[in-house]
Amino acid sequence: MSPYGSDRSPRRPMRRKLLQALTAGAVLATATGCSYNWQDFPRLGMPYPVTEEAPRILSLWQGSWAAALITGILVWGLIIWSVIFHRRSRTKVEVPPQTRYNMPIEALYTVVPLIIVSVLFYFTARDESKLLALTPKPAHTINVVGYQWSWGFNYIENVDGDAVTPKAGEVPKELASIPDRFTKDFPAGAEGVYTKGVPGERNPETNNPGPTLYLPKGEKVRFILSSNDVIHSFWVVPFLFKQDVIPGHTNVFEVTPSQEGTFVGKCAELCGVDHSRMLFNVKVVSPEEYRAHLKELAEKGQTGFLPAGIKQTDPARNAEVNKL
């Protein structure tokens, strides 16, 4: 006789509802997967990488997921094993034996998490040092200027081909906030050209909002990030990489674009009321088309540079030492 006064168990409706829910979930997952490209599955939600450096980031992402999945399977397995084999209806024991101060188990759940964190830290630190390493003389240098609420791009290039304009070692006043350890790598005669965006601007080819940054395929580009007001974050989505743009501090990284096309970029740091409009485009083209674009900017009169960051004293500007 059931304690509820009937032979019918009250658990049956619940089991029936659970089975129906699992069936519906399986159907939903199967139906939504029909339009999914299974070639994208190994990237685990990451976009297709378009730089030579991005696969290293993708590999770190995949490794982290693999470690999390293995850990999850182990934890879920132990939970399910305990639920099935130590349930009260199976053992007929009201209160099971209580175990205290089991040193092997306590050591296990202390040491294992430390090992997991240490391994993740090692691979993260290894890849970070590689991704932030700088070459002595990059092929191209671009100063990215963030401001409320758009982006400016200073192409620090010798556009006219004259190596004596400006004078060797002379840094334009607009770029005076950039530390000396980066300005020393500017190419000779880099008079430069620039692009300045506004929130309502759109790419004429794709109609994507924001200004367009041109990059040459197969050639290393150094990005020097500076801000004229608040903290922003420079994020080109298929680069699989982003870095903060901080007033009074200069962040630098390098990439080598490996695929032509137009890609989406955005600010990834809440920077004010129009943060959502801080969008831009990155157009990777052939080196020849890249140089032609620079000359086109010069012909439009967009020569020189935009102010790169807030003013700083020399001691403050050169206080930080690049340890990478």
mmCIF file of C-alpha atoms in Angstrom:
data_model
loop_
_atom_site.group_PDB
_atom_site.id
_atom_site.type_symbol
_atom_site.label_atom_id
_atom_site.label_comp_id
_atom_site.label_asym_id
_atom_site.label_seq_id
_atom_site.Cartn_x
_atom_site.Cartn_y
_atom_site.Cartn_z
ATOM 1 C CA MET A 1 0.000 0.000 0.000
ATOM 2 C CA SER A 2 1.374 3.422 -0.921
ATOM 3 C CA PRO A 3 1.755 5.904 1.951
ATOM 4 C CA TYR A 4 -0.499 8.170 -0.106
ATOM 5 C CA GLY A 5 -3.386 5.726 0.203
ATOM 6 C CA SER A 6 -3.135 4.344 -3.326
ATOM 7 C CA ASP A 7 -1.020 1.829 -5.199
ATOM 8 C CA ARG A 8 -0.346 4.413 -7.876
ATOM 9 C CA SER A 9 3.014 6.098 -7.228
ATOM 10 C CA PRO A 10 2.968 9.919 -7.374
ATOM 11 C CA ARG A 11 6.373 9.736 -9.078
ATOM 12 C CA ARG A 12 4.934 8.426 -12.348
ATOM 13 C CA PRO A 13 3.468 11.767 -13.595
ATOM 14 C CA MET A 14 6.760 13.469 -12.791
ATOM 15 C CA ARG A 15 8.728 10.817 -14.668
ATOM 16 C CA ARG A 16 6.348 11.136 -17.610
ATOM 17 C CA LYS A 17 6.804 14.931 -17.699
ATOM 18 C CA LEU A 18 10.569 14.550 -17.468
ATOM 19 C CA LEU A 19 10.588 12.105 -20.384
ATOM 20 C CA GLN A 20 8.448 14.478 -22.448
ATOM 21 C CA ALA A 21 10.758 17.397 -21.664
ATOM 22 C CA LEU A 22 13.855 15.393 -22.656
ATOM 23 C CA THR A 23 12.175 14.298 -25.889
ATOM 24 C CA ALA A 24 11.197 17.867 -26.749
ATOM 25 C CA GLY A 25 14.732 19.063 -26.004
ATOM 26 C CA ALA A 26 16.225 16.383 -28.239
ATOM 27 C CA VAL A 27 13.864 17.304 -31.095
ATOM 28 C CA LEU A 28 14.637 21.006 -30.683
ATOM 29 C CA ALA A 29 18.380 20.417 -30.658
ATOM 30 C CA THR A 30 18.149 18.208 -33.746
ATOM 31 C CA ALA A 31 15.930 20.651 -35.643
ATOM 32 C CA THR A 32 18.088 23.692 -34.933
ATOM 33 C CA GLY A 33 21.201 21.741 -35.901
ATOM 34 C CA CYS A 34 19.965 21.203 -39.449
ATOM 35 C CA SER A 35 21.181 24.635 -40.547
ATOM 36 C CA TYR A 36 24.418 24.468 -38.526
ATOM 37 C CA ASN A 37 27.680 24.127 -40.384
ATOM 38 C CA TRP A 38 29.487 21.266 -38.650
ATOM 39 C CA GLN A 39 32.790 22.501 -40.071
ATOM 40 C CA ASP A 40 32.491 25.371 -37.565
ATOM 41 C CA PHE A 41 32.107 23.052 -34.581
ATOM 42 C CA PRO A 42 35.855 22.575 -33.819
ATOM 43 C CA ARG A 43 36.185 26.356 -33.309
ATOM 44 C CA LEU A 44 33.628 26.163 -30.463
ATOM 45 C CA GLY A 45 31.956 29.493 -31.253
ATOM 46 C CA MET A 46 35.067 31.365 -32.319
ATOM 47 C CA PRO A 47 35.115 33.160 -35.706
ATOM 48 C CA TYR A 48 37.372 31.910 -38.469
ATOM 49 C CA PRO A 49 40.869 33.347 -37.777
ATOM 50 C CA VAL A 50 42.240 35.769 -40.380
ATOM 51 C CA THR A 51 45.740 36.490 -39.026
ATOM 52 C CA GLU A 52 48.851 34.361 -38.627
ATOM 53 C CA GLU A 53 48.706 34.859 -34.843
ATOM 54 C CA ALA A 54 45.026 34.013 -34.329
ATOM 55 C CA PRO A 55 45.366 30.172 -34.557
ATOM 56 C CA ARG A 56 47.442 30.263 -31.366
ATOM 57 C CA ILE A 57 44.515 31.942 -29.593
ATOM 58 C CA LEU A 58 42.076 29.454 -31.086
ATOM 59 C CA SER A 59 44.242 26.564 -29.888
ATOM 60 C CA LEU A 60 44.288 27.976 -26.342
ATOM 61 C CA TRP A 61 40.495 28.363 -26.476
ATOM 62 C CA GLN A 62 40.007 24.785 -27.663
ATOM 63 C CA GLY A 63 42.405 23.418 -25.043
ATOM 64 C CA SER A 64 40.563 25.264 -22.276
ATOM 65 C CA TRP A 65 37.267 23.819 -23.468
ATOM 66 C CA ALA A 66 38.752 20.310 -23.581
ATOM 67 C CA ALA A 67 40.048 20.651 -20.018
ATOM 68 C CA ALA A 68 36.694 22.007 -18.824
ATOM 69 C CA LEU A 69 34.815 19.196 -20.577
ATOM 70 C CA ILE A 70 37.016 16.482 -19.038
ATOM 71 C CA THR A 71 36.603 18.029 -15.598
ATOM 72 C CA GLY A 72 32.859 18.353 -16.115
ATOM 73 C CA ILE A 73 32.470 14.734 -17.217
ATOM 74 C CA LEU A 74 34.380 13.572 -14.142
ATOM 75 C CA VAL A 75 32.281 15.699 -11.772
ATOM 76 C CA TRP A 76 28.984 14.808 -13.444
ATOM 77 C CA GLY A 77 29.953 11.131 -13.439
ATOM 78 C CA LEU A 78 30.664 11.170 -9.714
ATOM 79 C CA ILE A 79 27.398 12.976 -9.021
ATOM 80 C CA ILE A 80 25.355 10.525 -11.105
ATOM 81 C CA TRP A 81 27.181 7.537 -9.589
ATOM 82 C CA SER A 82 26.398 8.805 -6.083
ATOM 83 C CA VAL A 83 22.743 9.442 -6.934
ATOM 84 C CA ILE A 84 22.258 5.978 -8.448
ATOM 85 C CA PHE A 85 24.276 3.714 -6.163
ATOM 86 C CA HIS A 86 23.846 5.524 -2.866
ATOM 87 C CA ARG A 87 20.181 6.396 -2.980
ATOM 88 C CA ARG A 88 18.176 5.576 0.121
ATOM 89 C CA SER A 89 15.702 3.284 -1.653
ATOM 90 C CA ARG A 90 18.581 1.011 -2.719
ATOM 91 C CA THR A 91 20.564 0.816 0.503
ATOM 92 C CA LYS A 92 17.543 0.840 2.855
ATOM 93 C CA VAL A 93 19.662 2.914 5.233
ATOM 94 C CA GLU A 94 18.028 5.999 6.725
ATOM 95 C CA VAL A 95 21.320 7.754 7.547
ATOM 96 C CA PRO A 96 24.483 6.426 5.848
ATOM 97 C CA PRO A 97 27.816 6.245 7.710
ATOM 98 C CA GLN A 98 29.346 9.692 8.119
ATOM 99 C CA THR A 99 32.989 10.068 7.083
ATOM 100 C CA ARG A 100 35.153 12.860 8.460
ATOM 101 C CA TYR A 101 38.759 13.902 8.012
ATOM 102 C CA ASN A 102 39.469 11.682 5.021
ATOM 103 C CA MET A 103 42.949 12.952 4.260
ATOM 104 C CA PRO A 104 43.364 11.293 0.830
ATOM 105 C CA ILE A 105 40.095 12.834 -0.422
ATOM 106 C CA GLU A 106 40.876 16.248 1.067
ATOM 107 C CA ALA A 107 44.322 16.180 -0.500
ATOM 108 C CA LEU A 108 42.765 15.164 -3.817
ATOM 109 C CA TYR A 109 40.282 18.044 -4.018
ATOM 110 C CA THR A 110 43.025 20.484 -2.963
ATOM 111 C CA VAL A 111 45.826 19.316 -5.246
ATOM 112 C CA VAL A 112 43.798 18.608 -8.384
ATOM 113 C CA PRO A 113 42.370 22.172 -8.717
ATOM 114 C CA LEU A 114 45.865 23.576 -8.152
ATOM 115 C CA ILE A 115 47.212 21.390 -10.955
ATOM 116 C CA ILE A 116 44.391 22.448 -13.299
ATOM 117 C CA VAL A 117 44.925 26.163 -12.606
ATOM 118 C CA SER A 118 48.709 25.811 -12.940
ATOM 119 C CA VAL A 119 48.431 24.105 -16.336
ATOM 120 C CA LEU A 120 45.990 26.729 -17.630
ATOM 121 C CA PHE A 121 48.226 29.501 -16.305
ATOM 122 C CA TYR A 122 51.295 28.030 -18.016
ATOM 123 C CA PHE A 123 49.716 27.819 -21.453
ATOM 124 C CA THR A 124 48.080 31.240 -21.088
ATOM 125 C CA ALA A 125 51.354 32.906 -20.058
ATOM 126 C CA ARG A 126 53.247 31.112 -22.844
ATOM 127 C CA ASP A 127 50.814 32.208 -25.540
ATOM 128 C CA GLU A 128 50.469 35.731 -24.157
ATOM 129 C CA SER A 129 54.229 36.267 -24.314
ATOM 130 C CA LYS A 130 54.243 35.105 -27.937
ATOM 131 C CA LEU A 131 51.253 37.237 -28.945
ATOM 132 C CA LEU A 132 52.600 40.414 -27.350
ATOM 133 C CA ALA A 133 56.185 39.986 -28.581
ATOM 134 C CA LEU A 134 57.363 42.872 -30.782
ATOM 135 C CA THR A 135 59.640 42.708 -33.799
ATOM 136 C CA PRO A 136 62.507 45.244 -34.059
ATOM 137 C CA LYS A 137 61.248 46.860 -37.271
ATOM 138 C CA PRO A 138 57.671 46.031 -38.281
ATOM 139 C CA ALA A 139 56.708 46.497 -41.917
ATOM 140 C CA HIS A 140 53.903 48.898 -40.986
ATOM 141 C CA THR A 141 52.921 50.960 -37.952
ATOM 142 C CA ILE A 142 49.403 52.239 -37.347
ATOM 143 C CA ASN A 143 48.355 54.385 -34.414
ATOM 144 C CA VAL A 144 44.760 53.619 -33.401
ATOM 145 C CA VAL A 145 43.140 56.558 -31.617
ATOM 146 C CA GLY A 146 39.967 55.945 -29.641
ATOM 147 C CA TYR A 147 37.650 58.806 -28.754
ATOM 148 C CA GLN A 148 33.994 59.289 -27.866
ATOM 149 C CA TRP A 149 32.511 57.830 -30.011
ATOM 150 C CA SER A 150 34.496 56.639 -33.002
ATOM 151 C CA TRP A 151 38.000 55.771 -34.169
ATOM 152 C CA GLY A 152 40.908 57.477 -35.885
ATOM 153 C CA PHE A 153 43.746 55.700 -37.684
ATOM 154 C CA ASN A 154 47.180 57.268 -38.133
ATOM 155 C CA TYR A 155 49.120 55.453 -40.852
ATOM 156 C CA ILE A 156 52.735 56.104 -39.866
ATOM 157 C CA GLU A 157 54.139 55.531 -43.349
ATOM 158 C CA ASN A 158 56.550 57.129 -45.789
ATOM 159 C CA VAL A 159 53.840 57.860 -48.324
ATOM 160 C CA ASP A 160 55.763 60.213 -50.627
ATOM 161 C CA GLY A 161 58.885 58.026 -50.745
ATOM 162 C CA ASP A 162 61.139 60.840 -49.472
ATOM 163 C CA ALA A 163 63.160 59.592 -46.502
ATOM 164 C CA VAL A 164 64.166 63.114 -45.335
ATOM 165 C CA THR A 165 60.661 64.460 -44.712
ATOM 166 C CA PRO A 166 60.294 64.769 -41.803
ATOM 167 C CA LYS A 167 63.837 64.795 -40.443
ATOM 168 C CA ALA A 168 65.225 61.524 -39.112
ATOM 169 C CA GLY A 169 64.422 61.057 -35.444
ATOM 170 C CA GLU A 170 61.918 63.914 -35.406
ATOM 171 C CA VAL A 171 58.564 62.885 -33.931
ATOM 172 C CA PRO A 172 55.503 64.891 -35.036
ATOM 173 C CA LYS A 173 53.898 66.828 -32.193
ATOM 174 C CA GLU A 174 50.620 64.929 -32.686
ATOM 175 C CA LEU A 175 52.431 61.692 -31.770
ATOM 176 C CA ALA A 176 54.408 63.170 -28.859
ATOM 177 C CA SER A 177 52.437 61.164 -26.286
ATOM 178 C CA ILE A 178 53.755 57.846 -27.683
ATOM 179 C CA PRO A 179 56.736 56.508 -25.651
ATOM 180 C CA ASP A 180 60.221 56.753 -27.174
ATOM 181 C CA ARG A 181 60.664 52.981 -27.265
ATOM 182 C CA PHE A 182 57.962 52.854 -29.947
ATOM 183 C CA THR A 183 58.724 56.042 -31.862
ATOM 184 C CA LYS A 184 62.299 54.856 -32.479
ATOM 185 C CA ASP A 185 60.866 52.164 -34.743
ATOM 186 C CA PHE A 186 58.967 54.620 -36.936
ATOM 187 C CA PRO A 187 60.047 54.347 -40.584
ATOM 188 C CA ALA A 188 62.307 57.068 -41.951
ATOM 189 C CA GLY A 189 60.405 59.899 -43.599
ATOM 190 C CA ALA A 190 57.058 58.880 -42.114
ATOM 191 C CA GLU A 191 54.970 61.981 -42.799
ATOM 192 C CA GLY A 192 51.840 59.847 -42.610
ATOM 193 C CA VAL A 193 48.172 60.003 -43.532
ATOM 194 C CA TYR A 194 45.073 59.464 -41.437
ATOM 195 C CA THR A 195 41.414 58.431 -41.388
ATOM 196 C CA LYS A 196 39.012 59.956 -38.877
ATOM 197 C CA GLY A 197 35.634 58.359 -38.281
ATOM 198 C CA VAL A 198 32.297 59.631 -37.023
ATOM 199 C CA PRO A 199 29.526 57.478 -35.498
ATOM 200 C CA GLY A 200 27.172 57.855 -38.469
ATOM 201 C CA GLU A 201 29.743 56.920 -41.129
ATOM 202 C CA ARG A 202 29.261 53.744 -43.182
ATOM 203 C CA ASN A 203 31.453 51.620 -45.412
ATOM 204 C CA PRO A 204 30.240 52.291 -48.984
ATOM 205 C CA GLU A 205 30.874 48.693 -50.076
ATOM 206 C CA THR A 206 29.289 46.733 -47.203
ATOM 207 C CA ASN A 207 27.142 49.465 -45.608
ATOM 208 C CA ASN A 208 28.635 48.465 -42.255
ATOM 209 C CA PRO A 209 28.799 51.389 -39.802
ATOM 210 C CA GLY A 210 32.031 53.117 -38.848
ATOM 211 C CA PRO A 211 35.310 54.115 -40.537
ATOM 212 C CA THR A 212 37.417 51.591 -42.452
ATOM 213 C CA LEU A 213 40.965 50.616 -41.534
ATOM 214 C CA TYR A 214 43.049 49.242 -44.413
ATOM 215 C CA LEU A 215 45.674 46.536 -43.789
ATOM 216 C CA PRO A 216 48.050 44.755 -46.191
ATOM 217 C CA LYS A 217 47.802 40.989 -46.469
ATOM 218 C CA GLY A 218 50.916 39.001 -45.527
ATOM 219 C CA GLU A 219 52.803 41.946 -43.971
ATOM 220 C CA LYS A 220 53.286 42.519 -40.252
ATOM 221 C CA VAL A 221 51.457 45.501 -38.784
ATOM 222 C CA ARG A 222 52.172 47.072 -35.405
ATOM 223 C CA PHE A 223 49.191 48.697 -33.685
ATOM 224 C CA ILE A 224 49.899 51.495 -31.200
ATOM 225 C CA LEU A 225 46.757 52.130 -29.162
ATOM 226 C CA SER A 226 46.025 55.506 -27.570
ATOM 227 C CA SER A 227 42.967 57.313 -26.204
ATOM 228 C CA ASN A 228 42.037 60.989 -26.128
ATOM 229 C CA ASP A 229 39.444 60.711 -23.367
ATOM 230 C CA VAL A 230 38.351 57.496 -21.579
ATOM 231 C CA ILE A 231 39.153 53.785 -21.704
ATOM 232 C CA HIS A 232 38.111 52.043 -24.917
ATOM 233 C CA SER A 233 38.944 48.572 -26.253
ATOM 234 C CA PHE A 234 40.140 47.794 -29.785
ATOM 235 C CA TRP A 235 38.564 44.532 -30.958
ATOM 236 C CA VAL A 236 38.680 43.137 -34.472
ATOM 237 C CA VAL A 237 36.437 40.094 -34.085
ATOM 238 C CA PRO A 238 38.147 37.588 -36.474
ATOM 239 C CA PHE A 239 41.573 38.570 -35.065
ATOM 240 C CA LEU A 240 40.410 36.669 -31.920
ATOM 241 C CA PHE A 241 42.242 39.359 -29.989
ATOM 242 C CA LYS A 242 41.436 42.654 -28.310
ATOM 243 C CA GLN A 243 43.329 45.127 -26.181
ATOM 244 C CA ASP A 244 42.344 48.119 -24.078
ATOM 245 C CA VAL A 245 42.905 51.674 -25.293
ATOM 246 C CA ILE A 246 43.833 53.587 -22.147
ATOM 247 C CA PRO A 247 44.485 57.333 -21.728
ATOM 248 C CA GLY A 248 47.995 57.932 -20.434
ATOM 249 C CA HIS A 249 49.106 54.374 -21.209
ATOM 250 C CA THR A 250 50.211 52.935 -24.550
ATOM 251 C CA ASN A 251 49.329 49.363 -25.480
ATOM 252 C CA VAL A 252 51.004 47.768 -28.485
ATOM 253 C CA PHE A 253 50.605 44.517 -30.405
ATOM 254 C CA GLU A 254 51.389 43.123 -33.847
ATOM 255 C CA VAL A 255 49.510 40.931 -36.309
ATOM 256 C CA THR A 256 50.028 39.661 -39.833
ATOM 257 C CA PRO A 257 46.741 39.536 -41.802
ATOM 258 C CA SER A 258 46.450 36.283 -43.725
ATOM 259 C CA GLN A 259 43.131 36.619 -45.557
ATOM 260 C CA GLU A 260 41.690 39.395 -47.697
ATOM 261 C CA GLY A 261 38.210 40.689 -46.954
ATOM 262 C CA THR A 262 36.271 43.207 -44.888
ATOM 263 C CA PHE A 263 35.816 42.382 -41.213
ATOM 264 C CA VAL A 264 33.934 43.916 -38.302
ATOM 265 C CA GLY A 265 35.562 45.756 -35.412
ATOM 266 C CA LYS A 266 34.094 47.360 -32.316
ATOM 267 C CA CYS A 267 34.828 48.886 -28.932
ATOM 268 C CA ALA A 268 34.621 46.201 -26.234
ATOM 269 C CA GLU A 269 34.732 48.551 -23.240
ATOM 270 C CA LEU A 270 31.710 50.522 -21.999
ATOM 271 C CA CYS A 271 32.901 54.067 -22.674
ATOM 272 C CA GLY A 272 29.810 56.256 -22.530
ATOM 273 C CA VAL A 273 26.322 56.828 -23.825
ATOM 274 C CA ASP A 274 27.173 56.085 -27.487
ATOM 275 C CA HIS A 275 29.481 53.153 -26.824
ATOM 276 C CA SER A 276 27.346 50.911 -29.053
ATOM 277 C CA ARG A 277 28.101 53.175 -32.024
ATOM 278 C CA MET A 278 31.898 52.801 -31.720
ATOM 279 C CA LEU A 279 32.106 50.437 -34.676
ATOM 280 C CA PHE A 280 34.644 50.207 -37.478
ATOM 281 C CA ASN A 281 35.653 48.007 -40.392
ATOM 282 C CA VAL A 282 38.964 46.373 -41.245
ATOM 283 C CA LYS A 283 39.648 45.816 -44.931
ATOM 284 C CA VAL A 284 42.555 43.487 -45.682
ATOM 285 C CA VAL A 285 43.852 44.043 -49.213
ATOM 286 C CA SER A 286 46.963 43.299 -51.251
ATOM 287 C CA PRO A 287 50.100 45.332 -50.403
ATOM 288 C CA GLU A 288 49.748 47.168 -53.711
ATOM 289 C CA GLU A 289 46.170 48.181 -52.975
ATOM 290 C CA TYR A 290 47.183 49.203 -49.461
ATOM 291 C CA ARG A 291 49.846 51.597 -50.751
ATOM 292 C CA ALA A 292 47.395 52.941 -53.328
ATOM 293 C CA HIS A 293 44.899 53.668 -50.526
ATOM 294 C CA LEU A 294 47.541 55.645 -48.606
ATOM 295 C CA LYS A 295 48.238 57.764 -51.691
ATOM 296 C CA GLU A 296 44.506 58.282 -52.136
ATOM 297 C CA LEU A 297 44.258 59.633 -48.576
ATOM 298 C CA ALA A 298 47.179 61.969 -49.290
ATOM 299 C CA GLU A 299 45.471 63.244 -52.439
ATOM 300 C CA LYS A 300 42.350 63.982 -50.377
ATOM 301 C CA GLY A 301 44.458 66.162 -48.086
ATOM 302 C CA GLN A 302 44.366 63.772 -45.137
ATOM 303 C CA THR A 303 48.098 64.131 -44.501
ATOM 304 C CA GLY A 304 49.777 64.361 -41.119
ATOM 305 C CA PHE A 305 48.370 62.793 -37.960
ATOM 306 C CA LEU A 306 45.481 63.003 -35.547
ATOM 307 C CA PRO A 307 46.417 63.858 -31.928
ATOM 308 C CA ALA A 308 47.384 60.543 -30.346
ATOM 309 C CA GLY A 309 46.369 60.544 -26.729
ATOM 310 C CA ILE A 310 46.449 62.992 -23.839
ATOM 311 C CA LYS A 311 49.490 65.156 -23.161
ATOM 312 C CA GLN A 312 52.106 63.711 -20.817
ATOM 313 C CA THR A 313 55.396 64.821 -19.347
ATOM 314 C CA ASP A 314 58.492 63.001 -20.619
ATOM 315 C CA PRO A 315 59.061 61.103 -17.326
ATOM 316 C CA ALA A 316 55.449 59.893 -17.311
ATOM 317 C CA ARG A 317 55.466 59.021 -21.006
ATOM 318 C CA ASN A 318 58.580 56.857 -20.702
ATOM 319 C CA ALA A 319 57.971 55.533 -17.193
ATOM 320 C CA GLU A 320 56.830 52.104 -18.290
ATOM 321 C CA VAL A 321 59.428 49.688 -19.590
ATOM 322 C CA ASN A 322 58.549 47.101 -22.218
ATOM 323 C CA LYS A 323 59.474 43.766 -20.604
ATOM 324 C CA LEU A 324 58.145 41.523 -23.356
#
